[in-house]
Amino acid sequence: MNRCDEIKANVRMEERYAGMSLTFDKNPELRTEIETAIKKIKKQTGMAPQCFDNSKDKTEASQAIYVEFSDDVQRDSGAFFELLLRELKIDKCVHDVIEK
């Protein structure tokens, strides 16, 4: 299932940093699904990335949730991102940074 029209995933990796943004149109059910998936993957992997969103108020038309790793933990971030993409049924990132 390709959900790239619903949820746009972008990954950025640098030395000692890895981040993923998940952008989507205002949709409370979609937000809950993303937040639930992140919690599930955190529990499954035992990893604790920093998570935050860009919305000061949840009524903005376009919203994004960010998942970030820094320091030495970022080395294992790819596995976390891959599991999260699979959980959300996202086939690829917007710029093909992660491929299957």
PDB file of C-alpha atoms in Angstrom:
ATOM      1  CA  MET A   1       0.000   0.000   0.000  1.00  0.00           C
ATOM      2  CA  ASN A   2       1.408   3.355  -1.005  1.00  0.00           C
ATOM      3  CA  ARG A   3       0.483   6.105   1.453  1.00  0.00           C
ATOM      4  CA  CYS A   4       2.928   8.683   0.118  1.00  0.00           C
ATOM      5  CA  ASP A   5       0.032  10.975  -0.808  1.00  0.00           C
ATOM      6  CA  GLU A   6      -1.281  10.844   2.783  1.00  0.00           C
ATOM      7  CA  ILE A   7       2.001  10.940   4.711  1.00  0.00           C
ATOM      8  CA  LYS A   8       5.190  12.372   3.248  1.00  0.00           C
ATOM      9  CA  ALA A   9       8.342  11.003   4.864  1.00  0.00           C
ATOM     10  CA  ASN A  10      11.696  12.752   4.629  1.00  0.00           C
ATOM     11  CA  VAL A  11      14.920  11.501   6.176  1.00  0.00           C
ATOM     12  CA  ARG A  12      18.010  13.573   6.810  1.00  0.00           C
ATOM     13  CA  MET A  13      21.254  12.069   8.022  1.00  0.00           C
ATOM     14  CA  GLU A  14      24.442  13.862   8.964  1.00  0.00           C
ATOM     15  CA  GLU A  15      27.370  13.082  11.181  1.00  0.00           C
ATOM     16  CA  ARG A  16      25.999  12.398  14.683  1.00  0.00           C
ATOM     17  CA  TYR A  17      22.417  13.275  13.626  1.00  0.00           C
ATOM     18  CA  ALA A  18      19.499  11.505  11.921  1.00  0.00           C
ATOM     19  CA  GLY A  19      15.983  12.814  11.585  1.00  0.00           C
ATOM     20  CA  MET A  20      12.714  11.904   9.931  1.00  0.00           C
ATOM     21  CA  SER A  21       9.802  14.219   9.299  1.00  0.00           C
ATOM     22  CA  LEU A  22       6.325  12.910   8.624  1.00  0.00           C
ATOM     23  CA  THR A  23       4.138  15.598   7.077  1.00  0.00           C
ATOM     24  CA  PHE A  24       0.411  15.231   6.565  1.00  0.00           C
ATOM     25  CA  ASP A  25      -2.768  17.247   6.117  1.00  0.00           C
ATOM     26  CA  LYS A  26      -4.796  18.059   9.209  1.00  0.00           C
ATOM     27  CA  ASN A  27      -6.398  14.786  10.181  1.00  0.00           C
ATOM     28  CA  PRO A  28      -6.770  13.810  13.857  1.00  0.00           C
ATOM     29  CA  GLU A  29      -7.035  10.085  13.044  1.00  0.00           C
ATOM     30  CA  LEU A  30      -3.831  10.190  10.987  1.00  0.00           C
ATOM     31  CA  ARG A  31      -2.010  12.089  13.750  1.00  0.00           C
ATOM     32  CA  THR A  32      -3.116   9.467  16.290  1.00  0.00           C
ATOM     33  CA  GLU A  33      -2.023   6.641  13.984  1.00  0.00           C
ATOM     34  CA  ILE A  34       1.450   8.194  13.568  1.00  0.00           C
ATOM     35  CA  GLU A  35       1.859   8.847  17.300  1.00  0.00           C
ATOM     36  CA  THR A  36       0.725   5.293  18.118  1.00  0.00           C
ATOM     37  CA  ALA A  37       3.167   3.828  15.577  1.00  0.00           C
ATOM     38  CA  ILE A  38       6.055   5.830  17.054  1.00  0.00           C
ATOM     39  CA  LYS A  39       5.208   4.597  20.561  1.00  0.00           C
ATOM     40  CA  LYS A  40       5.000   0.998  19.304  1.00  0.00           C
ATOM     41  CA  ILE A  41       8.413   1.162  17.577  1.00  0.00           C
ATOM     42  CA  LYS A  42       9.972   2.852  20.618  1.00  0.00           C
ATOM     43  CA  LYS A  43       8.739  -0.015  22.801  1.00  0.00           C
ATOM     44  CA  GLN A  44       9.770  -2.650  20.250  1.00  0.00           C
ATOM     45  CA  THR A  45      13.313  -1.305  19.812  1.00  0.00           C
ATOM     46  CA  GLY A  46      13.950   0.175  23.244  1.00  0.00           C
ATOM     47  CA  MET A  47      15.130   3.341  21.490  1.00  0.00           C
ATOM     48  CA  ALA A  48      14.058   6.794  22.657  1.00  0.00           C
ATOM     49  CA  PRO A  49      14.349   9.376  19.886  1.00  0.00           C
ATOM     50  CA  GLN A  50      13.279  12.950  20.453  1.00  0.00           C
ATOM     51  CA  CYS A  51       9.810  13.487  18.995  1.00  0.00           C
ATOM     52  CA  PHE A  52       8.049  16.781  18.453  1.00  0.00           C
ATOM     53  CA  ASP A  53       5.653  18.458  16.061  1.00  0.00           C
ATOM     54  CA  ASN A  54       5.551  21.784  14.274  1.00  0.00           C
ATOM     55  CA  SER A  55       1.985  22.626  15.162  1.00  0.00           C
ATOM     56  CA  LYS A  56       1.462  25.332  17.730  1.00  0.00           C
ATOM     57  CA  ASP A  57      -2.168  24.604  17.337  1.00  0.00           C
ATOM     58  CA  LYS A  58      -3.549  21.382  15.911  1.00  0.00           C
ATOM     59  CA  THR A  59      -5.841  23.253  13.523  1.00  0.00           C
ATOM     60  CA  GLU A  60      -3.111  24.150  11.001  1.00  0.00           C
ATOM     61  CA  ALA A  61      -3.788  22.690   7.534  1.00  0.00           C
ATOM     62  CA  SER A  62      -0.392  21.010   7.126  1.00  0.00           C
ATOM     63  CA  GLN A  63       1.240  19.322  10.086  1.00  0.00           C
ATOM     64  CA  ALA A  64       4.483  17.440  10.729  1.00  0.00           C
ATOM     65  CA  ILE A  65       5.845  15.148  13.376  1.00  0.00           C
ATOM     66  CA  TYR A  66       9.622  14.903  13.715  1.00  0.00           C
ATOM     67  CA  VAL A  67      11.636  11.952  15.020  1.00  0.00           C
ATOM     68  CA  GLU A  68      15.300  12.735  15.721  1.00  0.00           C
ATOM     69  CA  PHE A  69      18.385  10.921  16.966  1.00  0.00           C
ATOM     70  CA  SER A  70      21.681  12.508  17.896  1.00  0.00           C
ATOM     71  CA  ASP A  71      25.143  11.490  19.072  1.00  0.00           C
ATOM     72  CA  ASP A  72      26.063   7.805  18.960  1.00  0.00           C
ATOM     73  CA  VAL A  73      22.446   6.623  18.985  1.00  0.00           C
ATOM     74  CA  GLN A  74      21.949   7.886  15.429  1.00  0.00           C
ATOM     75  CA  ARG A  75      23.965   4.894  14.147  1.00  0.00           C
ATOM     76  CA  ASP A  76      20.971   2.633  14.825  1.00  0.00           C
ATOM     77  CA  SER A  77      18.355   5.136  13.655  1.00  0.00           C
ATOM     78  CA  GLY A  78      17.965   3.578  10.204  1.00  0.00           C
ATOM     79  CA  ALA A  79      16.413   0.455  11.686  1.00  0.00           C
ATOM     80  CA  PHE A  80      13.967   2.569  13.709  1.00  0.00           C
ATOM     81  CA  PHE A  81      12.984   4.613  10.646  1.00  0.00           C
ATOM     82  CA  GLU A  82      12.543   1.495   8.517  1.00  0.00           C
ATOM     83  CA  LEU A  83      10.275  -0.140  11.115  1.00  0.00           C
ATOM     84  CA  LEU A  84       8.259   3.069  11.428  1.00  0.00           C
ATOM     85  CA  LEU A  85       7.796   3.332   7.654  1.00  0.00           C
ATOM     86  CA  ARG A  86       6.632  -0.286   7.516  1.00  0.00           C
ATOM     87  CA  GLU A  87       4.250   0.214  10.441  1.00  0.00           C
ATOM     88  CA  LEU A  88       2.695   3.214   8.685  1.00  0.00           C
ATOM     89  CA  LYS A  89       2.668   1.367   5.334  1.00  0.00           C
ATOM     90  CA  ILE A  90       4.802   4.024   3.643  1.00  0.00           C
ATOM     91  CA  ASP A  91       6.632   2.563   0.649  1.00  0.00           C
ATOM     92  CA  LYS A  92       9.298   5.224   0.243  1.00  0.00           C
ATOM     93  CA  CYS A  93      10.484   8.602   1.362  1.00  0.00           C
ATOM     94  CA  VAL A  94       9.739  11.694  -0.692  1.00  0.00           C
ATOM     95  CA  HIS A  95      13.318  11.935  -1.949  1.00  0.00           C
ATOM     96  CA  ASP A  96      14.031   8.200  -1.897  1.00  0.00           C
ATOM     97  CA  VAL A  97      16.485   8.549   0.976  1.00  0.00           C
ATOM     98  CA  ILE A  98      15.389   5.157   2.297  1.00  0.00           C
ATOM     99  CA  GLU A  99      14.691   2.431  -0.247  1.00  0.00           C
ATOM    100  CA  LYS A 100      13.530  -1.154   0.269  1.00  0.00           C
TER     101      LYS A 100
END
